Amino acid sequence: MDIEIRNLEKAYMGGTISGVVHAVKKASLKIPSNTIFGIIGKSGAGKSTLVRLISLLEKPDSGEILYNGERVDSLNGKDLIARRRRIGMIFQNFNLFSSRNAEQNVAYPLEIIGMPKKEIEKRTKELLELVGLGDRAKSPISKLSGGQKQRVAIARALANNPDILFCDEATSALDPQTTISILKLIKEIQKKMNLTVVMITHQMEVVKEACTHVAVVNDGEIVEQGLIEDIFFKPKHYVTKDFIKHL
């Protein structure tokens, strides 16, 4: 699934003199199908807002979002819900239900769409095996490590067979060794499922480890984008140079 955004704009009422915060400004970007694409920026740069727009969690004030050449930013009602169900999301703080064990967390999105119980059990088992937690299905979330919790979250994000997977600071709460193992898992899953993966991060080492393409966001604008090797060896913007300098 390739993604294209054209001249996206998003503003909120805020604490500025004008009373308006321009979180995303005239953003245009192409994310090739079947790649791991990094969106990097410092805190407050606008990357999270940008991803909320691309993933259809919010609507832009203006501009267009296209999936495989078809506009999706104008979807509403049942069409919007159906499209969102084919998008997987992984978050920094896992967003798991503490009252449910591992397999029950993975089963949740399947329960919502009314999948029969036997099929849910089969699919849940497959997904936990895929993320290396086949033996932890009955484990309470409180008994799992941070890395294991993120693996459960990944399994849940894959439950509805998405064609796009968004990872919003998915490794920020993990130690370096666990981060490497999670990135390796995401790369393996991307190849197996032919997913388009979009990774949002403030860590250039994550981009370097996992991504083939990257866009750099600063003050609501996409200031640089391209192949990883081009950005690393020929950075143009001072923000990009600063990220690379601190690797």
PDB file of C-alpha atoms in Angstrom:
ATOM      1  CA  MET A   1       0.000   0.000   0.000  1.00  0.00           C
ATOM      2  CA  ASP A   2       1.655   3.219  -1.098  1.00  0.00           C
ATOM      3  CA  ILE A   3       0.730   6.439   0.677  1.00  0.00           C
ATOM      4  CA  GLU A   4       0.855   9.982  -0.643  1.00  0.00           C
ATOM      5  CA  ILE A   5       0.043  13.224   1.137  1.00  0.00           C
ATOM      6  CA  ARG A   6      -0.350  16.520  -0.677  1.00  0.00           C
ATOM      7  CA  ASN A   7      -0.129  19.930   0.984  1.00  0.00           C
ATOM      8  CA  LEU A   8      -1.529  18.812   4.345  1.00  0.00           C
ATOM      9  CA  GLU A   9      -2.403  21.550   6.835  1.00  0.00           C
ATOM     10  CA  LYS A  10      -3.550  21.191  10.434  1.00  0.00           C
ATOM     11  CA  ALA A  11      -3.951  23.915  13.052  1.00  0.00           C
ATOM     12  CA  TYR A  12      -5.255  23.939  16.621  1.00  0.00           C
ATOM     13  CA  MET A  13      -6.305  26.641  19.039  1.00  0.00           C
ATOM     14  CA  GLY A  14      -3.359  27.131  21.379  1.00  0.00           C
ATOM     15  CA  GLY A  15      -1.388  29.431  23.622  1.00  0.00           C
ATOM     16  CA  THR A  16       0.305  31.547  20.964  1.00  0.00           C
ATOM     17  CA  ILE A  17      -0.229  35.270  20.471  1.00  0.00           C
ATOM     18  CA  SER A  18      -2.479  34.555  17.505  1.00  0.00           C
ATOM     19  CA  GLY A  19      -4.279  31.818  19.422  1.00  0.00           C
ATOM     20  CA  VAL A  20      -3.501  29.265  16.711  1.00  0.00           C
ATOM     21  CA  VAL A  21      -0.821  26.551  16.557  1.00  0.00           C
ATOM     22  CA  HIS A  22       0.045  25.400  13.030  1.00  0.00           C
ATOM     23  CA  ALA A  23       1.015  21.792  13.779  1.00  0.00           C
ATOM     24  CA  VAL A  24       1.402  20.698  10.142  1.00  0.00           C
ATOM     25  CA  LYS A  25       2.240  23.100   7.318  1.00  0.00           C
ATOM     26  CA  LYS A  26       1.908  22.299   3.612  1.00  0.00           C
ATOM     27  CA  ALA A  27       3.279  18.774   4.116  1.00  0.00           C
ATOM     28  CA  SER A  28       3.770  16.657   0.999  1.00  0.00           C
ATOM     29  CA  LEU A  29       5.241  13.166   1.116  1.00  0.00           C
ATOM     30  CA  LYS A  30       5.321   9.853  -0.755  1.00  0.00           C
ATOM     31  CA  ILE A  31       5.660   6.600   1.188  1.00  0.00           C
ATOM     32  CA  PRO A  32       6.419   3.675  -1.161  1.00  0.00           C
ATOM     33  CA  SER A  33       4.531   0.422  -0.793  1.00  0.00           C
ATOM     34  CA  ASN A  34       6.146  -2.483   1.067  1.00  0.00           C
ATOM     35  CA  THR A  35       8.827  -0.376   2.804  1.00  0.00           C
ATOM     36  CA  ILE A  36       9.708   0.717   6.319  1.00  0.00           C
ATOM     37  CA  PHE A  37       9.506   4.499   6.251  1.00  0.00           C
ATOM     38  CA  GLY A  38      10.776   6.651   9.106  1.00  0.00           C
ATOM     39  CA  ILE A  39       9.319   9.990  10.159  1.00  0.00           C
ATOM     40  CA  ILE A  40      11.738  11.667  12.544  1.00  0.00           C
ATOM     41  CA  GLY A  41      11.567  14.906  14.465  1.00  0.00           C
ATOM     42  CA  LYS A  42      12.263  16.365  17.865  1.00  0.00           C
ATOM     43  CA  SER A  43       9.573  16.754  20.519  1.00  0.00           C
ATOM     44  CA  GLY A  44       6.979  19.257  19.348  1.00  0.00           C
ATOM     45  CA  ALA A  45       8.092  19.105  15.704  1.00  0.00           C
ATOM     46  CA  GLY A  46       4.642  18.004  14.527  1.00  0.00           C
ATOM     47  CA  LYS A  47       5.424  14.402  13.600  1.00  0.00           C
ATOM     48  CA  SER A  48       2.722  12.876  15.825  1.00  0.00           C
ATOM     49  CA  THR A  49       0.066  15.198  14.392  1.00  0.00           C
ATOM     50  CA  LEU A  50       1.250  14.341  10.892  1.00  0.00           C
ATOM     51  CA  VAL A  51       0.877  10.633  11.609  1.00  0.00           C
ATOM     52  CA  ARG A  52      -2.572  11.096  13.148  1.00  0.00           C
ATOM     53  CA  LEU A  53      -3.595  12.657   9.859  1.00  0.00           C
ATOM     54  CA  ILE A  54      -1.960  10.004   7.659  1.00  0.00           C
ATOM     55  CA  SER A  55      -3.521   7.206   9.744  1.00  0.00           C
ATOM     56  CA  LEU A  56      -6.987   8.819   9.491  1.00  0.00           C
ATOM     57  CA  LEU A  57      -7.348   9.416  13.235  1.00  0.00           C
ATOM     58  CA  GLU A  58      -7.852  13.114  12.454  1.00  0.00           C
ATOM     59  CA  LYS A  59      -8.919  15.045   9.382  1.00  0.00           C
ATOM     60  CA  PRO A  60      -6.667  17.715   7.870  1.00  0.00           C
ATOM     61  CA  ASP A  61      -7.847  21.308   7.533  1.00  0.00           C
ATOM     62  CA  SER A  62      -6.756  21.149   3.907  1.00  0.00           C
ATOM     63  CA  GLY A  63      -4.777  18.912   1.568  1.00  0.00           C
ATOM     64  CA  GLU A  64      -5.181  15.336   0.401  1.00  0.00           C
ATOM     65  CA  ILE A  65      -4.269  11.846   1.633  1.00  0.00           C
ATOM     66  CA  LEU A  66      -4.175   9.013  -0.886  1.00  0.00           C
ATOM     67  CA  TYR A  67      -3.777   5.264  -0.410  1.00  0.00           C
ATOM     68  CA  ASN A  68      -2.818   3.532  -3.676  1.00  0.00           C
ATOM     69  CA  GLY A  69      -3.923   6.635  -5.552  1.00  0.00           C
ATOM     70  CA  GLU A  70      -7.377   6.855  -3.953  1.00  0.00           C
ATOM     71  CA  ARG A  71      -8.331   9.731  -1.632  1.00  0.00           C
ATOM     72  CA  VAL A  72      -9.095   8.589   1.905  1.00  0.00           C
ATOM     73  CA  ASP A  73      -9.123  11.859   3.881  1.00  0.00           C
ATOM     74  CA  SER A  74     -12.731  12.490   2.797  1.00  0.00           C
ATOM     75  CA  LEU A  75     -14.042   9.117   4.011  1.00  0.00           C
ATOM     76  CA  ASN A  76     -16.808   9.155   6.616  1.00  0.00           C
ATOM     77  CA  GLY A  77     -19.048   6.763   8.523  1.00  0.00           C
ATOM     78  CA  LYS A  78     -18.807   3.074   7.685  1.00  0.00           C
ATOM     79  CA  ASP A  79     -16.260   3.626   4.921  1.00  0.00           C
ATOM     80  CA  LEU A  80     -13.889   5.374   7.345  1.00  0.00           C
ATOM     81  CA  ILE A  81     -14.323   2.654   9.992  1.00  0.00           C
ATOM     82  CA  ALA A  82     -13.664  -0.086   7.414  1.00  0.00           C
ATOM     83  CA  ARG A  83     -10.503   1.663   6.176  1.00  0.00           C
ATOM     84  CA  ARG A  84      -9.200   2.239   9.727  1.00  0.00           C
ATOM     85  CA  ARG A  85      -9.600  -1.460  10.498  1.00  0.00           C
ATOM     86  CA  ARG A  86      -6.964  -2.198   7.859  1.00  0.00           C
ATOM     87  CA  ILE A  87      -4.486   0.035   9.679  1.00  0.00           C
ATOM     88  CA  GLY A  88      -2.402  -1.341  12.561  1.00  0.00           C
ATOM     89  CA  MET A  89      -1.107   0.962  15.318  1.00  0.00           C
ATOM     90  CA  ILE A  90       1.659   0.373  17.887  1.00  0.00           C
ATOM     91  CA  PHE A  91       2.293   2.910  20.657  1.00  0.00           C
ATOM     92  CA  GLN A  92       5.085   3.814  23.064  1.00  0.00           C
ATOM     93  CA  ASN A  93       3.069   2.923  26.173  1.00  0.00           C
ATOM     94  CA  PHE A  94       1.674  -0.323  24.661  1.00  0.00           C
ATOM     95  CA  ASN A  95      -2.023   0.631  25.313  1.00  0.00           C
ATOM     96  CA  LEU A  96      -2.850  -2.864  26.562  1.00  0.00           C
ATOM     97  CA  PHE A  97      -5.745  -3.847  28.824  1.00  0.00           C
ATOM     98  CA  SER A  98      -4.315  -4.716  32.246  1.00  0.00           C
ATOM     99  CA  SER A  99      -7.500  -6.674  33.037  1.00  0.00           C
ATOM    100  CA  ARG A 100      -6.870  -9.032  30.099  1.00  0.00           C
ATOM    101  CA  ASN A 101      -4.093 -11.560  29.597  1.00  0.00           C
ATOM    102  CA  ALA A 102      -1.903 -11.666  26.471  1.00  0.00           C
ATOM    103  CA  GLU A 103      -4.229 -13.666  24.232  1.00  0.00           C
ATOM    104  CA  GLN A 104      -7.292 -11.701  25.355  1.00  0.00           C
ATOM    105  CA  ASN A 105      -5.570  -8.446  24.391  1.00  0.00           C
ATOM    106  CA  VAL A 106      -4.765  -9.805  20.935  1.00  0.00           C
ATOM    107  CA  ALA A 107      -8.337 -11.093  20.574  1.00  0.00           C
ATOM    108  CA  TYR A 108      -9.949  -7.729  21.333  1.00  0.00           C
ATOM    109  CA  PRO A 109     -10.073  -6.242  17.795  1.00  0.00           C
ATOM    110  CA  LEU A 110     -11.366  -9.567  16.473  1.00  0.00           C
ATOM    111  CA  GLU A 111     -14.167  -9.566  19.024  1.00  0.00           C
ATOM    112  CA  ILE A 112     -15.170  -6.077  17.912  1.00  0.00           C
ATOM    113  CA  ILE A 113     -15.710  -7.190  14.313  1.00  0.00           C
ATOM    114  CA  GLY A 114     -17.699 -10.230  15.457  1.00  0.00           C
ATOM    115  CA  MET A 115     -15.319 -12.979  14.395  1.00  0.00           C
ATOM    116  CA  PRO A 116     -16.482 -16.445  15.615  1.00  0.00           C
ATOM    117  CA  LYS A 117     -14.808 -17.629  18.815  1.00  0.00           C
ATOM    118  CA  LYS A 118     -13.041 -20.618  17.233  1.00  0.00           C
ATOM    119  CA  GLU A 119     -11.537 -18.413  14.528  1.00  0.00           C
ATOM    120  CA  ILE A 120     -10.432 -15.882  17.153  1.00  0.00           C
ATOM    121  CA  GLU A 121      -8.657 -18.622  19.115  1.00  0.00           C
ATOM    122  CA  LYS A 122      -6.870 -19.834  15.967  1.00  0.00           C
ATOM    123  CA  ARG A 123      -5.865 -16.356  14.829  1.00  0.00           C
ATOM    124  CA  THR A 124      -4.698 -15.307  18.297  1.00  0.00           C
ATOM    125  CA  LYS A 125      -2.522 -18.398  18.643  1.00  0.00           C
ATOM    126  CA  GLU A 126      -0.945 -17.744  15.213  1.00  0.00           C
ATOM    127  CA  LEU A 127      -0.156 -14.136  16.074  1.00  0.00           C
ATOM    128  CA  LEU A 128       1.399 -14.890  19.448  1.00  0.00           C
ATOM    129  CA  GLU A 129       3.581 -17.525  17.780  1.00  0.00           C
ATOM    130  CA  LEU A 130       4.559 -14.960  15.153  1.00  0.00           C
ATOM    131  CA  VAL A 131       5.831 -12.500  17.786  1.00  0.00           C
ATOM    132  CA  GLY A 132       7.583 -15.192  19.836  1.00  0.00           C
ATOM    133  CA  LEU A 133       5.092 -15.422  22.693  1.00  0.00           C
ATOM    134  CA  GLY A 134       3.349 -18.688  21.942  1.00  0.00           C
ATOM    135  CA  ASP A 135       4.042 -19.899  25.469  1.00  0.00           C
ATOM    136  CA  ARG A 136       2.774 -16.717  27.175  1.00  0.00           C
ATOM    137  CA  ALA A 137      -0.827 -16.680  25.954  1.00  0.00           C
ATOM    138  CA  LYS A 138      -2.337 -16.899  29.443  1.00  0.00           C
ATOM    139  CA  SER A 139       0.146 -14.515  31.064  1.00  0.00           C
ATOM    140  CA  PRO A 140      -1.303 -11.469  32.820  1.00  0.00           C
ATOM    141  CA  ILE A 141      -0.007  -8.239  31.299  1.00  0.00           C
ATOM    142  CA  SER A 142       1.489  -7.264  34.672  1.00  0.00           C
ATOM    143  CA  LYS A 143       3.781 -10.311  34.518  1.00  0.00           C
ATOM    144  CA  LEU A 144       5.289  -9.406  31.143  1.00  0.00           C
ATOM    145  CA  SER A 145       8.440  -7.372  30.511  1.00  0.00           C
ATOM    146  CA  GLY A 146       8.351  -4.184  28.447  1.00  0.00           C
ATOM    147  CA  GLY A 147       9.574  -6.013  25.373  1.00  0.00           C
ATOM    148  CA  GLN A 148       6.976  -8.758  25.815  1.00  0.00           C
ATOM    149  CA  LYS A 149       4.219  -6.176  26.232  1.00  0.00           C
ATOM    150  CA  GLN A 150       5.254  -4.541  22.973  1.00  0.00           C
ATOM    151  CA  ARG A 151       5.205  -7.941  21.272  1.00  0.00           C
ATOM    152  CA  VAL A 152       1.621  -8.434  22.475  1.00  0.00           C
ATOM    153  CA  ALA A 153       0.799  -4.962  21.138  1.00  0.00           C
ATOM    154  CA  ILE A 154       2.341  -5.864  17.776  1.00  0.00           C
ATOM    155  CA  ALA A 155       0.311  -9.079  17.621  1.00  0.00           C
ATOM    156  CA  ARG A 156      -2.865  -7.133  18.392  1.00  0.00           C
ATOM    157  CA  ALA A 157      -2.030  -4.535  15.711  1.00  0.00           C
ATOM    158  CA  LEU A 158      -1.774  -7.352  13.151  1.00  0.00           C
ATOM    159  CA  ALA A 159      -5.032  -9.046  14.141  1.00  0.00           C
ATOM    160  CA  ASN A 160      -7.132  -7.624  11.299  1.00  0.00           C
ATOM    161  CA  ASN A 161      -4.499  -8.278   8.608  1.00  0.00           C
ATOM    162  CA  PRO A 162      -3.636  -4.603   8.052  1.00  0.00           C
ATOM    163  CA  ASP A 163      -1.892  -3.341   4.935  1.00  0.00           C
ATOM    164  CA  ILE A 164      -0.322  -0.412   6.829  1.00  0.00           C
ATOM    165  CA  LEU A 165       1.377  -0.526  10.240  1.00  0.00           C
ATOM    166  CA  PHE A 166       2.125   2.681  12.161  1.00  0.00           C
ATOM    167  CA  CYS A 167       4.687   2.527  14.974  1.00  0.00           C
ATOM    168  CA  ASP A 168       4.450   5.678  17.120  1.00  0.00           C
ATOM    169  CA  GLU A 169       7.645   5.839  19.221  1.00  0.00           C
ATOM    170  CA  ALA A 170       7.250   2.071  19.609  1.00  0.00           C
ATOM    171  CA  THR A 171      10.704   1.532  21.141  1.00  0.00           C
ATOM    172  CA  SER A 172      11.126   4.724  23.194  1.00  0.00           C
ATOM    173  CA  ALA A 173      10.236   3.027  26.482  1.00  0.00           C
ATOM    174  CA  LEU A 174      12.561   0.062  25.910  1.00  0.00           C
ATOM    175  CA  ASP A 175      16.216  -0.544  26.727  1.00  0.00           C
ATOM    176  CA  PRO A 176      18.695  -0.657  23.793  1.00  0.00           C
ATOM    177  CA  GLN A 177      18.924  -4.452  23.580  1.00  0.00           C
ATOM    178  CA  THR A 178      15.138  -4.877  23.639  1.00  0.00           C
ATOM    179  CA  THR A 179      14.809  -2.083  21.075  1.00  0.00           C
ATOM    180  CA  ILE A 180      17.035  -3.994  18.653  1.00  0.00           C
ATOM    181  CA  SER A 181      14.990  -7.188  19.107  1.00  0.00           C
ATOM    182  CA  ILE A 182      11.692  -5.343  18.510  1.00  0.00           C
ATOM    183  CA  LEU A 183      13.037  -3.613  15.396  1.00  0.00           C
ATOM    184  CA  LYS A 184      14.265  -6.978  14.107  1.00  0.00           C
ATOM    185  CA  LEU A 185      10.799  -8.435  14.692  1.00  0.00           C
ATOM    186  CA  ILE A 186       9.111  -5.546  12.867  1.00  0.00           C
ATOM    187  CA  LYS A 187      11.452  -6.001   9.891  1.00  0.00           C
ATOM    188  CA  GLU A 188      10.712  -9.745   9.779  1.00  0.00           C
ATOM    189  CA  ILE A 189       6.949  -9.148   9.952  1.00  0.00           C
ATOM    190  CA  GLN A 190       7.127  -6.463   7.261  1.00  0.00           C
ATOM    191  CA  LYS A 191       8.760  -8.940   4.866  1.00  0.00           C
ATOM    192  CA  LYS A 192       6.390 -11.801   5.695  1.00  0.00           C
ATOM    193  CA  MET A 193       3.226  -9.704   5.365  1.00  0.00           C
ATOM    194  CA  ASN A 194       4.386  -7.239   2.666  1.00  0.00           C
ATOM    195  CA  LEU A 195       3.360  -4.362   4.905  1.00  0.00           C
ATOM    196  CA  THR A 196       3.952  -0.668   4.502  1.00  0.00           C
ATOM    197  CA  VAL A 197       5.412   0.294   7.893  1.00  0.00           C
ATOM    198  CA  VAL A 198       5.597   3.916   9.048  1.00  0.00           C
ATOM    199  CA  MET A 199       7.852   4.485  12.075  1.00  0.00           C
ATOM    200  CA  ILE A 200       7.527   7.729  14.026  1.00  0.00           C
ATOM    201  CA  THR A 201      10.516   8.432  16.239  1.00  0.00           C
ATOM    202  CA  HIS A 202      12.891  11.023  17.669  1.00  0.00           C
ATOM    203  CA  GLN A 203      15.749   8.487  17.599  1.00  0.00           C
ATOM    204  CA  MET A 204      17.970   8.480  14.511  1.00  0.00           C
ATOM    205  CA  GLU A 205      19.453   5.134  15.565  1.00  0.00           C
ATOM    206  CA  VAL A 206      15.977   3.574  15.154  1.00  0.00           C
ATOM    207  CA  VAL A 207      15.709   4.996  11.635  1.00  0.00           C
ATOM    208  CA  LYS A 208      19.212   3.779  10.799  1.00  0.00           C
ATOM    209  CA  GLU A 209      18.487   0.269  12.110  1.00  0.00           C
ATOM    210  CA  ALA A 210      15.081  -0.326  10.543  1.00  0.00           C
ATOM    211  CA  CYS A 211      14.124   2.081   7.764  1.00  0.00           C
ATOM    212  CA  THR A 212      14.839   2.303   4.041  1.00  0.00           C
ATOM    213  CA  HIS A 213      13.400   5.822   3.640  1.00  0.00           C
ATOM    214  CA  VAL A 214      13.050   8.774   6.004  1.00  0.00           C
ATOM    215  CA  ALA A 215      11.362  12.166   6.260  1.00  0.00           C
ATOM    216  CA  VAL A 216      12.596  14.809   8.709  1.00  0.00           C
ATOM    217  CA  VAL A 217       9.953  17.017  10.349  1.00  0.00           C
ATOM    218  CA  ASN A 218      10.670  20.383  11.949  1.00  0.00           C
ATOM    219  CA  ASP A 219       8.207  23.033  13.115  1.00  0.00           C
ATOM    220  CA  GLY A 220       5.342  21.343  11.293  1.00  0.00           C
ATOM    221  CA  GLU A 221       7.178  21.123   7.976  1.00  0.00           C
ATOM    222  CA  ILE A 222       8.827  18.220   6.158  1.00  0.00           C
ATOM    223  CA  VAL A 223      12.279  19.711   5.679  1.00  0.00           C
ATOM    224  CA  GLU A 224      13.995  16.724   4.076  1.00  0.00           C
ATOM    225  CA  GLN A 225      13.064  13.292   2.741  1.00  0.00           C
ATOM    226  CA  GLY A 226      14.661  10.483   0.772  1.00  0.00           C
ATOM    227  CA  LEU A 227      16.522   7.185   0.925  1.00  0.00           C
ATOM    228  CA  ILE A 228      18.363   6.506   4.182  1.00  0.00           C
ATOM    229  CA  GLU A 229      21.782   6.402   2.548  1.00  0.00           C
ATOM    230  CA  ASP A 230      21.215   9.759   0.814  1.00  0.00           C
ATOM    231  CA  ILE A 231      20.028  11.452   3.995  1.00  0.00           C
ATOM    232  CA  PHE A 232      22.890  10.030   6.062  1.00  0.00           C
ATOM    233  CA  PHE A 233      25.688  10.823   3.642  1.00  0.00           C
ATOM    234  CA  LYS A 234      24.330  14.060   2.166  1.00  0.00           C
ATOM    235  CA  PRO A 235      22.110  15.739   4.775  1.00  0.00           C
ATOM    236  CA  LYS A 236      20.952  19.186   3.674  1.00  0.00           C
ATOM    237  CA  HIS A 237      18.933  20.641   6.553  1.00  0.00           C
ATOM    238  CA  TYR A 238      20.532  21.670   9.838  1.00  0.00           C
ATOM    239  CA  VAL A 239      18.033  19.570  11.837  1.00  0.00           C
ATOM    240  CA  THR A 240      19.022  16.444   9.899  1.00  0.00           C
ATOM    241  CA  LYS A 241      22.705  17.228  10.390  1.00  0.00           C
ATOM    242  CA  ASP A 242      22.105  17.622  14.129  1.00  0.00           C
ATOM    243  CA  PHE A 243      20.348  14.228  14.356  1.00  0.00           C
ATOM    244  CA  ILE A 244      23.216  12.506  12.538  1.00  0.00           C
ATOM    245  CA  LYS A 245      25.872  14.309  14.579  1.00  0.00           C
ATOM    246  CA  HIS A 246      24.461  12.852  17.801  1.00  0.00           C
ATOM    247  CA  LEU A 247      24.371   9.236  16.611  1.00  0.00           C
TER     248      LEU A 247
END
